[in-house]
XYZ file of C-alpha atoms in Angstrom:
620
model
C 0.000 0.000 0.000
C 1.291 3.268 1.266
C 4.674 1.850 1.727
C 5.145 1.175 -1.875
C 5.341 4.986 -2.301
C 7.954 5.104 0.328
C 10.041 2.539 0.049
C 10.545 3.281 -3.835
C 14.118 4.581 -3.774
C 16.680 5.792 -1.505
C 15.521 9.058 0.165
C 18.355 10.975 1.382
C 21.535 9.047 -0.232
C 23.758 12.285 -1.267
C 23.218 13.525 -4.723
C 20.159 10.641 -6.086
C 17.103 12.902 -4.743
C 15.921 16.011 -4.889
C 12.665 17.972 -4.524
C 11.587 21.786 -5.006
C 12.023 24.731 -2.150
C 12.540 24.710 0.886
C 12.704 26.474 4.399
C 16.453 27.282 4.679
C 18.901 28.799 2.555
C 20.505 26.630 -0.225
C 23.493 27.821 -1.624
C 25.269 24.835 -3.321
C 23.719 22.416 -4.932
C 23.973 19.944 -2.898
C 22.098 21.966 -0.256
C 19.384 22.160 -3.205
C 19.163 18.505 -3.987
C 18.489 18.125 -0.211
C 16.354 20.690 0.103
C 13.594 18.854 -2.044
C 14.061 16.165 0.103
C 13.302 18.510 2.742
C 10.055 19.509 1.009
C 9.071 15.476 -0.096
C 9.079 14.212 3.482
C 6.628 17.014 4.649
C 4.335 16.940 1.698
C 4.731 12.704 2.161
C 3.532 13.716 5.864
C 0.682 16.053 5.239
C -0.666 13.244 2.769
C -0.022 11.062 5.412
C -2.362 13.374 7.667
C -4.884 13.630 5.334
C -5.366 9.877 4.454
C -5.225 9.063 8.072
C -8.141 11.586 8.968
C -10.006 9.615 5.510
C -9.980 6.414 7.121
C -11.138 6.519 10.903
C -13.941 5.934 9.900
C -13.619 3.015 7.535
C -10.339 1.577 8.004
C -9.352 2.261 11.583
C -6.312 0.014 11.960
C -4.948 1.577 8.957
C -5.490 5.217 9.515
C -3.703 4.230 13.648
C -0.710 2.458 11.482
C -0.164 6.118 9.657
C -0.583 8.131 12.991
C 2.295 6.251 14.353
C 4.348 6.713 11.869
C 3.655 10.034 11.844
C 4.413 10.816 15.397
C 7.418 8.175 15.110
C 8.503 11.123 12.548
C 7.789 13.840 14.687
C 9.440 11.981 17.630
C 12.724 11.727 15.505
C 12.775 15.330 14.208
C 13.068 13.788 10.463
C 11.828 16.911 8.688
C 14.187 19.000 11.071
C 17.305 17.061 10.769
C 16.790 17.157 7.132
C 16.130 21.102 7.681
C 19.888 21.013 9.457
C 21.608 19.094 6.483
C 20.591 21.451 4.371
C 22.313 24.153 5.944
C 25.602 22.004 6.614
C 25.423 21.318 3.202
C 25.760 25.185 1.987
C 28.252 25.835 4.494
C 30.257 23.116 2.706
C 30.650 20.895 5.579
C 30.348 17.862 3.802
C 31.706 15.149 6.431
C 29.489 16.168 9.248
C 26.499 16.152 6.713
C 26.770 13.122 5.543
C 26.949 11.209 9.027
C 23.685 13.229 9.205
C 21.898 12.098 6.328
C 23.221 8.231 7.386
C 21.464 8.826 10.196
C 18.684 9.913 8.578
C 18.305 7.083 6.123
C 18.299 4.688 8.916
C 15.504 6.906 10.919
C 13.440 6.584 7.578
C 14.065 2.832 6.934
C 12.602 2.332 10.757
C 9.436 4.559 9.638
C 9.274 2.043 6.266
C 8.950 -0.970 8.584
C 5.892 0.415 10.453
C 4.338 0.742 7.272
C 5.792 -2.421 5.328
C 2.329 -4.445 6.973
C 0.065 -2.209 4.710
C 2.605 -4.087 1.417
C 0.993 -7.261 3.422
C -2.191 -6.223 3.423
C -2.188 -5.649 0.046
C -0.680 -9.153 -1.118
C -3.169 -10.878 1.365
C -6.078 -9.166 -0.935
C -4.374 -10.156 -4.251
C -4.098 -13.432 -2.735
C -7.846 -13.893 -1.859
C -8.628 -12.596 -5.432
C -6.797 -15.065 -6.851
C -8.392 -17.571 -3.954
C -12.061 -16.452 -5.198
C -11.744 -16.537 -9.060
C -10.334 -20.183 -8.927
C -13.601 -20.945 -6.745
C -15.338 -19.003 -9.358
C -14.152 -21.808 -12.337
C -15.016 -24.271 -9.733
C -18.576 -23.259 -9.014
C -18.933 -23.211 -12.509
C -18.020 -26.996 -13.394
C -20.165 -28.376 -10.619
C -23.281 -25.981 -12.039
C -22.180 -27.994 -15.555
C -21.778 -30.731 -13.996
C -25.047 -30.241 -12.145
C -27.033 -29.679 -15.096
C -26.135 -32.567 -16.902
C -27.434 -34.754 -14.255
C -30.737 -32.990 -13.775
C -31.238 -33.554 -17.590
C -30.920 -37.166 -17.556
C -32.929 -37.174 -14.211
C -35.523 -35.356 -16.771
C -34.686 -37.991 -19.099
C -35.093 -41.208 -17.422
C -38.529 -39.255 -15.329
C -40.187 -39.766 -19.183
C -37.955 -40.947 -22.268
C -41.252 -40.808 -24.273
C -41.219 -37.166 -23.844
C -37.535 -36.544 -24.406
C -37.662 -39.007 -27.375
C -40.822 -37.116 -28.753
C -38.704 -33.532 -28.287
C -35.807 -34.863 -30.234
C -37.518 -36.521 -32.928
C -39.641 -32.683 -33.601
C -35.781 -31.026 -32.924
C -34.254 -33.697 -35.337
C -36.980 -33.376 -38.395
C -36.434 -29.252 -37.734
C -32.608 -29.618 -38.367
C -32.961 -31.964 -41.025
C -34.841 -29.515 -42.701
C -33.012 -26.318 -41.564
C -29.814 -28.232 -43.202
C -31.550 -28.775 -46.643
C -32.352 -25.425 -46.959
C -28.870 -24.325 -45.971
C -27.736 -26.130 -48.544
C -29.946 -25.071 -51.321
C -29.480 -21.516 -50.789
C -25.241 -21.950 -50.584
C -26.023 -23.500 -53.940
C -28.056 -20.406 -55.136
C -25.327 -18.390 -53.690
C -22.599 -19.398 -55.841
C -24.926 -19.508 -58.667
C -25.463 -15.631 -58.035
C -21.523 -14.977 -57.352
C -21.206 -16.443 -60.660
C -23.847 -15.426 -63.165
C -25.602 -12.879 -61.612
C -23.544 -10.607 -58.552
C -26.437 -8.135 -58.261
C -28.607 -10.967 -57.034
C -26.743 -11.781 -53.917
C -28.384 -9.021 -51.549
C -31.597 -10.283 -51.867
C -30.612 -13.790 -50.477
C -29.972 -12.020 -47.279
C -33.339 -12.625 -45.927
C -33.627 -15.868 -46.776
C -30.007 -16.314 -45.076
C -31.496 -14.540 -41.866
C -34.231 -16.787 -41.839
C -32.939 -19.674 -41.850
C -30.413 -18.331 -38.547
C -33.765 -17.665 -37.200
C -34.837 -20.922 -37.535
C -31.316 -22.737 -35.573
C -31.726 -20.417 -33.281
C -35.308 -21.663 -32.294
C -34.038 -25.347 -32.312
C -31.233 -24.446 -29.968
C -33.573 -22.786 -27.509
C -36.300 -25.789 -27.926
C -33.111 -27.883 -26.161
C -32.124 -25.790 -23.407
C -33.319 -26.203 -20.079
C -36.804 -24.984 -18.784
C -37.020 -21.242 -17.353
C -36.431 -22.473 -13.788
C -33.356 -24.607 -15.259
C -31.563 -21.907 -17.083
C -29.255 -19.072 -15.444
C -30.526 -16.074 -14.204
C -29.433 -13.038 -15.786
C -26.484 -11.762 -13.733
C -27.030 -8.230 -12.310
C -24.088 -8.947 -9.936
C -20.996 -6.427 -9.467
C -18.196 -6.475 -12.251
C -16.033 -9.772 -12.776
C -13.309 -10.924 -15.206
C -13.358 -13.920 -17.255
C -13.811 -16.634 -14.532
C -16.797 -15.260 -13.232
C -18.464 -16.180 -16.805
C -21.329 -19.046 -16.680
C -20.047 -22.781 -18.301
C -21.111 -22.959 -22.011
C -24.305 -25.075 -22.920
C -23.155 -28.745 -22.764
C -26.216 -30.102 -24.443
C -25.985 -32.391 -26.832
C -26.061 -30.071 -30.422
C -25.445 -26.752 -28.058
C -22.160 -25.671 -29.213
C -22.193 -26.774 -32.987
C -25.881 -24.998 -33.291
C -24.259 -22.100 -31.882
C -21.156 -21.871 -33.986
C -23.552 -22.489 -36.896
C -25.473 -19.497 -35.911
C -22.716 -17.633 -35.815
C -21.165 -18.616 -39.576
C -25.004 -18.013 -40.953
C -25.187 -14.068 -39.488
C -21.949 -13.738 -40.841
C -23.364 -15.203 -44.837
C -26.028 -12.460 -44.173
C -23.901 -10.188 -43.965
C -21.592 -11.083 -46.362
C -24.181 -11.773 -48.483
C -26.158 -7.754 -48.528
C -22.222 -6.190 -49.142
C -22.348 -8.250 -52.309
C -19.318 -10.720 -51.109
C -20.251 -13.630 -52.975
C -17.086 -15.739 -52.295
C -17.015 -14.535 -48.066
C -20.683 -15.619 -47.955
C -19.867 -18.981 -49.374
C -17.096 -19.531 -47.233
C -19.542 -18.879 -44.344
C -22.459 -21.117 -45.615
C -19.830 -24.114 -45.846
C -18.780 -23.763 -42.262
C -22.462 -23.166 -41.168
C -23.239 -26.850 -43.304
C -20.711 -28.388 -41.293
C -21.772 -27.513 -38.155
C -25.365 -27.898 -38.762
C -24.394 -31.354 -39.892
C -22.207 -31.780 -36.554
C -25.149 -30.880 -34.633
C -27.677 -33.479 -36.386
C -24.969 -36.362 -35.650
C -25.326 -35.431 -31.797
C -28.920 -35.284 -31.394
C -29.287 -38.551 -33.525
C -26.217 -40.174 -31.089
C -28.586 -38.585 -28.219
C -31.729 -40.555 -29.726
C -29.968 -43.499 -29.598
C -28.785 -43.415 -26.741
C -32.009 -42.761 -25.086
C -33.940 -45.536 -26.869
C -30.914 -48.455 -25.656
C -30.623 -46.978 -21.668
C -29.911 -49.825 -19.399
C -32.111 -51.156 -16.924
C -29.583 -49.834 -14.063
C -28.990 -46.539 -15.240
C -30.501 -44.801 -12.371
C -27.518 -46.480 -10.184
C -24.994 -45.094 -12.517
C -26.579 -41.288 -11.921
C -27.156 -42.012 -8.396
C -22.263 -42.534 -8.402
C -22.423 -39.355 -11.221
C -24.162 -37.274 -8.499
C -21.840 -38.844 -5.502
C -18.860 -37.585 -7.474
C -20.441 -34.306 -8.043
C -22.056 -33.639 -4.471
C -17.528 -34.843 -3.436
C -16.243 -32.007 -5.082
C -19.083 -29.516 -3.663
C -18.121 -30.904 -0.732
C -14.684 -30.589 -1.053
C -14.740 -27.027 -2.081
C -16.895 -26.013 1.110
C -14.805 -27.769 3.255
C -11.780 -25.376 1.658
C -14.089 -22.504 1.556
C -15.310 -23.108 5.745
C -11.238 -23.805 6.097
C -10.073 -19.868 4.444
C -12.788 -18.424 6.700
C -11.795 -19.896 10.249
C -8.030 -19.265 9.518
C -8.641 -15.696 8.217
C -7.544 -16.042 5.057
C -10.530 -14.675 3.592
C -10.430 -11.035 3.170
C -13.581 -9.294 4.814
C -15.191 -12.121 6.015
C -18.800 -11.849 7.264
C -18.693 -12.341 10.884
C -21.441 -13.430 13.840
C -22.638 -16.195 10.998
C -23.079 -19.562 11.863
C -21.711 -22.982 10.184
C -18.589 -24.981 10.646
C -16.262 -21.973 9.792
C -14.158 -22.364 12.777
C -14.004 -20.552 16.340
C -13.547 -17.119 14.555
C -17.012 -17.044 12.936
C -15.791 -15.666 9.782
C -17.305 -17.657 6.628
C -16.484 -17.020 3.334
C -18.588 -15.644 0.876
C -21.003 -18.033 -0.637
C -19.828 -20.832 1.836
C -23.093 -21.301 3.085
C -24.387 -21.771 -0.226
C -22.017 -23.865 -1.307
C -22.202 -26.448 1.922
C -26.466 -26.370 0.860
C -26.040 -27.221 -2.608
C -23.697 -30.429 -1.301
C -26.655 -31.254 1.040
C -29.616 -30.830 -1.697
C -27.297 -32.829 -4.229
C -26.995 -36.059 -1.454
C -30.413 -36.202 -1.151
C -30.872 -36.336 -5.274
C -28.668 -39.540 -4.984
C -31.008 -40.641 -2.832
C -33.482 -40.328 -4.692
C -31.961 -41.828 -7.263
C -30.908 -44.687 -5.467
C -34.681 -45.741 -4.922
C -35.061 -45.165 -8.752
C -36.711 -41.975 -8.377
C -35.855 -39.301 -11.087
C -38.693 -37.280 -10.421
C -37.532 -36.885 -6.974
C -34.009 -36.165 -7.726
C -34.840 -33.333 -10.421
C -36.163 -30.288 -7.966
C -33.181 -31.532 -5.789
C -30.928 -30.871 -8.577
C -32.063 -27.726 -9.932
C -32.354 -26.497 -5.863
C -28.419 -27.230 -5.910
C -27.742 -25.398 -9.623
C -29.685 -22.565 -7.746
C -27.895 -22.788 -4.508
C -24.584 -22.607 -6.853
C -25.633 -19.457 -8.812
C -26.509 -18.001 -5.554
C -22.730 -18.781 -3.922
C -21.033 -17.387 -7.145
C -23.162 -14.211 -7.102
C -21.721 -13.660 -3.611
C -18.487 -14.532 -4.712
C -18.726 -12.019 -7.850
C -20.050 -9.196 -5.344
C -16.810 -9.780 -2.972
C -14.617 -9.774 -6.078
C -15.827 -6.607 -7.302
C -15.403 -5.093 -3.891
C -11.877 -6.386 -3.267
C -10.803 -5.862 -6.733
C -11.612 -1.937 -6.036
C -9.810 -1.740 -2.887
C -6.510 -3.070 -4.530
C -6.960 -0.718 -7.474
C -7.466 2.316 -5.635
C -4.209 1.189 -3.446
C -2.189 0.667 -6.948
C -3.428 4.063 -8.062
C -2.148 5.852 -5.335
C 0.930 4.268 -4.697
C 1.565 4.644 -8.433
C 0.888 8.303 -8.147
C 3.304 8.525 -5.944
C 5.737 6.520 -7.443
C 5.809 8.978 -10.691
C 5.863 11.860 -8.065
C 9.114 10.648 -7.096
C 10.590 9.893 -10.188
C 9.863 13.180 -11.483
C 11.629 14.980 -8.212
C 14.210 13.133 -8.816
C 14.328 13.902 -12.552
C 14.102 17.419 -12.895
C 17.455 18.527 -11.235
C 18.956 15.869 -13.488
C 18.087 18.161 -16.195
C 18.851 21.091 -14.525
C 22.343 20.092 -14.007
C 22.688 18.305 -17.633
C 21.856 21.771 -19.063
C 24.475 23.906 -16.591
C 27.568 20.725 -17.607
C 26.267 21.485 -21.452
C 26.760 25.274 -21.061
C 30.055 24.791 -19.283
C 32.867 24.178 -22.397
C 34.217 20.700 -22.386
C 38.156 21.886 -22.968
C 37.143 23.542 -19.275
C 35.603 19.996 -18.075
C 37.328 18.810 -14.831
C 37.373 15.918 -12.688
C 34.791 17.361 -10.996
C 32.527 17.704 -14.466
C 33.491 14.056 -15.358
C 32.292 12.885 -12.231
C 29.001 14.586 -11.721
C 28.638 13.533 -16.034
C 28.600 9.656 -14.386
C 26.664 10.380 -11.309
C 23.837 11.715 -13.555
C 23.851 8.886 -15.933
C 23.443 6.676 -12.347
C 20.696 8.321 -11.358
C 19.103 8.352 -14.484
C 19.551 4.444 -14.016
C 18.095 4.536 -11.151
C 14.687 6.362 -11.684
C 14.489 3.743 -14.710
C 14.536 1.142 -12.344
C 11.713 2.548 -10.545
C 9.809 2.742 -13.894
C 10.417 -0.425 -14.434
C 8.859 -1.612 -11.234
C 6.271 0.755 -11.458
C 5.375 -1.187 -15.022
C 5.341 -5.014 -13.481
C 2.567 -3.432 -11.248
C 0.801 -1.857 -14.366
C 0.901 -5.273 -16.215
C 0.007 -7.411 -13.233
C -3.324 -5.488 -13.393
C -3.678 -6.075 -17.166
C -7.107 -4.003 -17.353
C -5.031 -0.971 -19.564
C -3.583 -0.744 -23.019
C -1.780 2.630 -23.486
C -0.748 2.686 -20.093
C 1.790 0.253 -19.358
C 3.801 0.778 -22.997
C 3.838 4.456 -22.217
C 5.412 3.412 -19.012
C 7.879 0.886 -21.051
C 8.703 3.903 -23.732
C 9.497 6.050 -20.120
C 11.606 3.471 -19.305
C 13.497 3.483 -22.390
C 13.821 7.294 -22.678
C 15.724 7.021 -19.110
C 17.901 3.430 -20.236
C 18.769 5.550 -23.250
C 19.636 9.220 -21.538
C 21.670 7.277 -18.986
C 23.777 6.068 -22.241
C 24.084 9.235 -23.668
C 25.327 10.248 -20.129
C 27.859 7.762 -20.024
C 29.495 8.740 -23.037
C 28.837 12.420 -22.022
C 26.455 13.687 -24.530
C 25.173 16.642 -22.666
C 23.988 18.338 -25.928
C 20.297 19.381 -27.016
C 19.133 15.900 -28.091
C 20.004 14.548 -24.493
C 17.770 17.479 -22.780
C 14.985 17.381 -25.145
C 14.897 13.692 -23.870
C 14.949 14.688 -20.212
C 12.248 17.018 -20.466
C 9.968 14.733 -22.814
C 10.652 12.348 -19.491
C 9.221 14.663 -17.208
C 6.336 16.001 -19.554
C 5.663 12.031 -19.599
C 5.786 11.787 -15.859
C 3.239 14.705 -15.400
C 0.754 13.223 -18.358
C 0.898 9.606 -16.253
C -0.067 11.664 -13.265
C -2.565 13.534 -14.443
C -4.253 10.477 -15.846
C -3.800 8.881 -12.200
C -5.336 11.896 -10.751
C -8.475 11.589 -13.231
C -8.362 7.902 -12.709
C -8.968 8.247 -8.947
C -11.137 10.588 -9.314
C -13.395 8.948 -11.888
C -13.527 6.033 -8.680
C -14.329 8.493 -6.011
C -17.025 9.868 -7.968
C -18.499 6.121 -8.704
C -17.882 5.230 -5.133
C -20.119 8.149 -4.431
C -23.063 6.998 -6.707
C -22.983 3.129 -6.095
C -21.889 -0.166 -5.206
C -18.255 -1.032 -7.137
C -18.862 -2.015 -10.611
C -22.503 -2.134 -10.277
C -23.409 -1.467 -14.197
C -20.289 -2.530 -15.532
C -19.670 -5.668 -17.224
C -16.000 -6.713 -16.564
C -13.259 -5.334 -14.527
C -12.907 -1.702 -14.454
C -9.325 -0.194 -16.227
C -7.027 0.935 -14.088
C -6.929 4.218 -15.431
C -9.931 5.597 -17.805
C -10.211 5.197 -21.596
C -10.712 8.925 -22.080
C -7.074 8.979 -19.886
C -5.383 6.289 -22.240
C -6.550 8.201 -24.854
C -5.045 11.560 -24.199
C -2.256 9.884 -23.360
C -1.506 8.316 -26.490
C -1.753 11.414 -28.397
C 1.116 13.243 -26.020
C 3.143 10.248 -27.286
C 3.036 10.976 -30.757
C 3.301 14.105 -30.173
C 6.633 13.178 -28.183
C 7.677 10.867 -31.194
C 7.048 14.008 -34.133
C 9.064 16.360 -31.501
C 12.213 13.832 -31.263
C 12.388 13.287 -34.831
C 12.735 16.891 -35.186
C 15.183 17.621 -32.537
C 17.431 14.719 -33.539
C 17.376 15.856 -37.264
C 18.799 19.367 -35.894
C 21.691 17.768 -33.792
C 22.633 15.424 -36.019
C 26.118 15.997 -37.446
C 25.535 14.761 -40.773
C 24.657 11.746 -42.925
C 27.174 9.312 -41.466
C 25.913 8.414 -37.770
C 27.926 7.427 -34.651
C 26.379 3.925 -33.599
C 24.511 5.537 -30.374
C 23.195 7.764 -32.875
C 22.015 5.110 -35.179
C 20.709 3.328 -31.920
C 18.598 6.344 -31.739
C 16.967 6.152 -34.796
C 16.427 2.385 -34.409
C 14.405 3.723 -31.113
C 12.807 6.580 -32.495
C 11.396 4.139 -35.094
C 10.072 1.589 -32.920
C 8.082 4.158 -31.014
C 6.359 5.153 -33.802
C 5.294 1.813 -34.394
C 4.240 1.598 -30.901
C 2.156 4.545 -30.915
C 0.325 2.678 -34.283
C 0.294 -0.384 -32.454
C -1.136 0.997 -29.189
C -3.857 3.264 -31.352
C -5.163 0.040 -32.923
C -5.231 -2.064 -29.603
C -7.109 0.883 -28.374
C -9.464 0.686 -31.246
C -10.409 -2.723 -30.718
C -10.813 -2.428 -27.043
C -13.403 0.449 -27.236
């Protein structure tokens, strides 16, 4: 959490940080450079003050953890020791500043500890999302799993009736298939002889989708049977109901699919495309008739035990449910679970904690025992309401599971966020005197360069090393969320802007092309927070109207889309304005090899931007 912001770089080591004004006099620039470390640690405290004074409310453990560490601060006079180096520092007193600032680091590496449990808190909630989600794809097999039996409980109650429904579904497809096949034939005929003719098969093309369509939904499960439309919080891809495992289900459905696409195909006047459609929509049509005929068959020939062999199916089923409530009743008396319901009863351990859904879960196991029962005694009819109680019990465990996602997957975003802010914060700090000081080495002539020059030349490249190490770690975050596009690759060109200044440092290229850089890193820096800012405040605001997520479909970005965009404008903007500035500092047609490194990277952002434009495209 917090600490993350803290804890991203050294804070005080001589000549890596640096800030803005201060309280005392600075007159060398060392004095400066600490200075703005001065002015970070009390800005870090006053947000400190303010986040604490957030979260009484709320969070009280959390907003007591920053209160310590703010009077653990106070305590150790951090911001007016730092106040004192400053002024040893422009009296040139070097030696007994620096055992100062030692000091110093080791006072602020005491105050990173206090907060290091709010980094645990944080893993513990990525941990339980990850805990959730695979209970998710869980809940969702059994409900498969589930359904299956109930439909050959349905089955063996009448296998008149289920015969008589597959016979009417069969002599439908059988049809349906014909006439697919006649009009692919009239299709080519048109693409052929007569192209103008192909829009008007269209409707007939349409129709005939129509008519799958109504077969697949004559084979699904009764109202009662089939899942309810979700109006739960947003989830990712686990939280996503099984597909239709009826027999037919899947190959109707792709054929569906292949015969809107020949309508379309088919009104633009693509002769050939629609074709190409119609043959795959043949196939699976013809796919689909094999299973239901297989499924007739199958029916007719059931042996006389069958009802034994459902009554072991549900057995294995009603294992794993029990299985998974047994893990589920385990995460809540241990803790693990984050945010778990208290003062509930069940066999969740001493604590009283259960985790979401566990309840649920542990009824579903019960309702399914008592269909293999029923079974047992060669009841089907029985066994059916039992079954579709448990699918219902199920839907009712993942919806609670889906809302506790969407909650928890909020709170970690809105701690990335902030510690990601805060992160950039730093980086820029830290960047701008680097500039500063490239420019003043630049204006100084390099015939005049001493071993001072040479060595403050290398210290900048370090640092520049360093802040691209924090961008780099700042990025692993960005991709672990994986909700953004624009975002993390304008995090990875930062990153390679800093790698590549850091060169040019090294080899003591102080010129234009090497500032331009530096300042399109800090212009980058501001644009990232700026779109942090707008992200957090976009979540404020929804926080304000609503439950997380509670008309969104999917997991919210990390930052907005609106954000991404303006940010990938600034970058090829960035891209036009260092393709101008190198063409004015190059030296002529023949390049150094940095310089042709340069262009190689110059190039490659370009694509980037294209690349990131498209991606962006295809998301909205």
């Amino acid at each position: 959490g917090v600490c993350f912001a803290l804890a991203a770089g050294p804070v005080a080591a001589r000549g890596q940080t640096a800030g803005a004004d201060g309280n005392s006099a600075a007159t060398t620039p060392l004095a400066v450079r600490q200075q703005h470390v001065a002015r970070l640690m009390q800005d870090l405290q006053e947000k400190f003050l303010r986040l604490a004074r957030s979260l009484e409310a709320s969070e009280p453990q959390r907003a007591k953890r920053l209160i310590d560490v703010l009077k653990k601060a106070q305590q150790a006079r951090v911001e007016n020791r730092m106040d004192d180096v400053v002024k040893l520092l422009s009296q040139d007193k070097l030696d007994v500043a620096d055992a100062q600032q030692k000091k110093l680091v080791e006072e602020v590496k005491l105050l990173i500890e206090l907060l290091v449990r709010d980094q645990d808190d944080f893993d513990k909630t990525q941990q339980e999302i990850r805990r959730l989600e695979a209970w998710q794809r869980r809940i969702n097999q059994i409900i498969q799993e589930e359904a299956g039996h109930k439909r050959e409980s349905d089955t063996l109650s009448n296998p008149a009736a289920a015969l008589h429904s597959l016979a009417a579904r069969i002599a439908a497809l059988q049809a349906l298939l014909a006439q697919q096949k006649a009009l692919a034939q009239e299709t080519q005929k048109a693409t052929a002889a007569n192209p103008a003719a192909l829009p008007s098969l269209a409707n007939p093309q349409t129709t005939l989708r129509q008519g799958v369509e109504a077969v697949a939904q004559a084979g699904r499960p009764s109202a009662p049977g089939s899942p309810p439309t979700s109006t739960s919080p947003a989830t990712t891809q686990p939280a996503q109901p099984p597909a239709d495992s009826t027999p037919g289900a899947q190959a109707l459905a792709q054929a569906s699919a292949q015969q809107q696409a020949a309508a379309g195909a088919l009104a633009s006047g693509q002769g050939s495309s629609a074709s190409a459609s119609q043959a795959q929509a043949i196939r699976q049509l013809s796919k689909a008739l094999e299973e239901l005929q297989h499924e007739r068959d199958r029916i007719e020939h059931l042996p006389p035990d069958h009802d034994q062999a459902m009554a072991k199916a549900q057995d294995d089923t009603a294992d794993k449910t029990d299985q998974l409530g047994q893990e589920m009743a385990q995460a809540g008396s241990s803790g693990g679970q984050a945010g778990g319901q208290s003062g509930q009863s069940g066999s969740s351990g001493q604590s009283g904690e259960q985790s979401p859904g566990q309840q649920d879960v542990q009824k579903a196991q019960q309702s399914m025992r008592q269909a293999s029962g029923d079974l047992r005694q060669n009841q089907p009819r029985q066994a059916s309401p039992q079954q579709q109680k448990a699918m219902d019990q199920l839907r009712q465990a993942r919806q609670k599971i889906e809302e506790k996602l969407a909650q928890l997957r909020k709170d970690a975003q809105d701690e990335i966020l902030a510690a990601l802010e805060q992160r950039f914060r730093q980086m820029l700090t830290r960047q701008m005197p680097v500039t500063l000081s490239t420019t003043a080495l630049d204006g100084k002539a390099r015939a005049d360069w001493g071993r001072a020059e040479h060595l403050a030349c290398a210290g900048l490249a370090q640092e520049e090393s360093s802040i691209a190490d924090m961008a780099q770690q700042a990025l692993e975050v960005i991709r672990d969320d994986g909700t953004t596009v624009v975002f993390p690759r304008i995090v990875q060109q930062l990153q390679s802007d800093l790698m590549a200044v850091a060169g040019f440092l090294n080899k003591e290229r102080t010129d234009a092309y090497t500032q331009t850089t530096q300042k399109d890193i800090e212009a980058t820096l501001r644009e990232l927070i700026a779109a942090l800012q707008k992200a957090q405040e976009e979540a404020q605001q929804q926080a304000a109207s609503g439950p997380p997520g509670e008309s969104q479909q999917g997991q919210p970005p990390l930052v907005p889309p609106s954000a991404e965009l303006k940010l990938l404008r600034a970058a090829q903007l960035r891209v036009n304005g260092r393709t101008t500035a190198f063409d004015r500092v190059r030296p002529g047609p023949a390049l150094d090899p940095t310089l042709r490194q340069e262009v190689g990277r110059i190039a490659r952002m370009q694509a980037d931007v294209q690349t990131m434009a498209e991606d962006l495209a295809q998301k909205k």
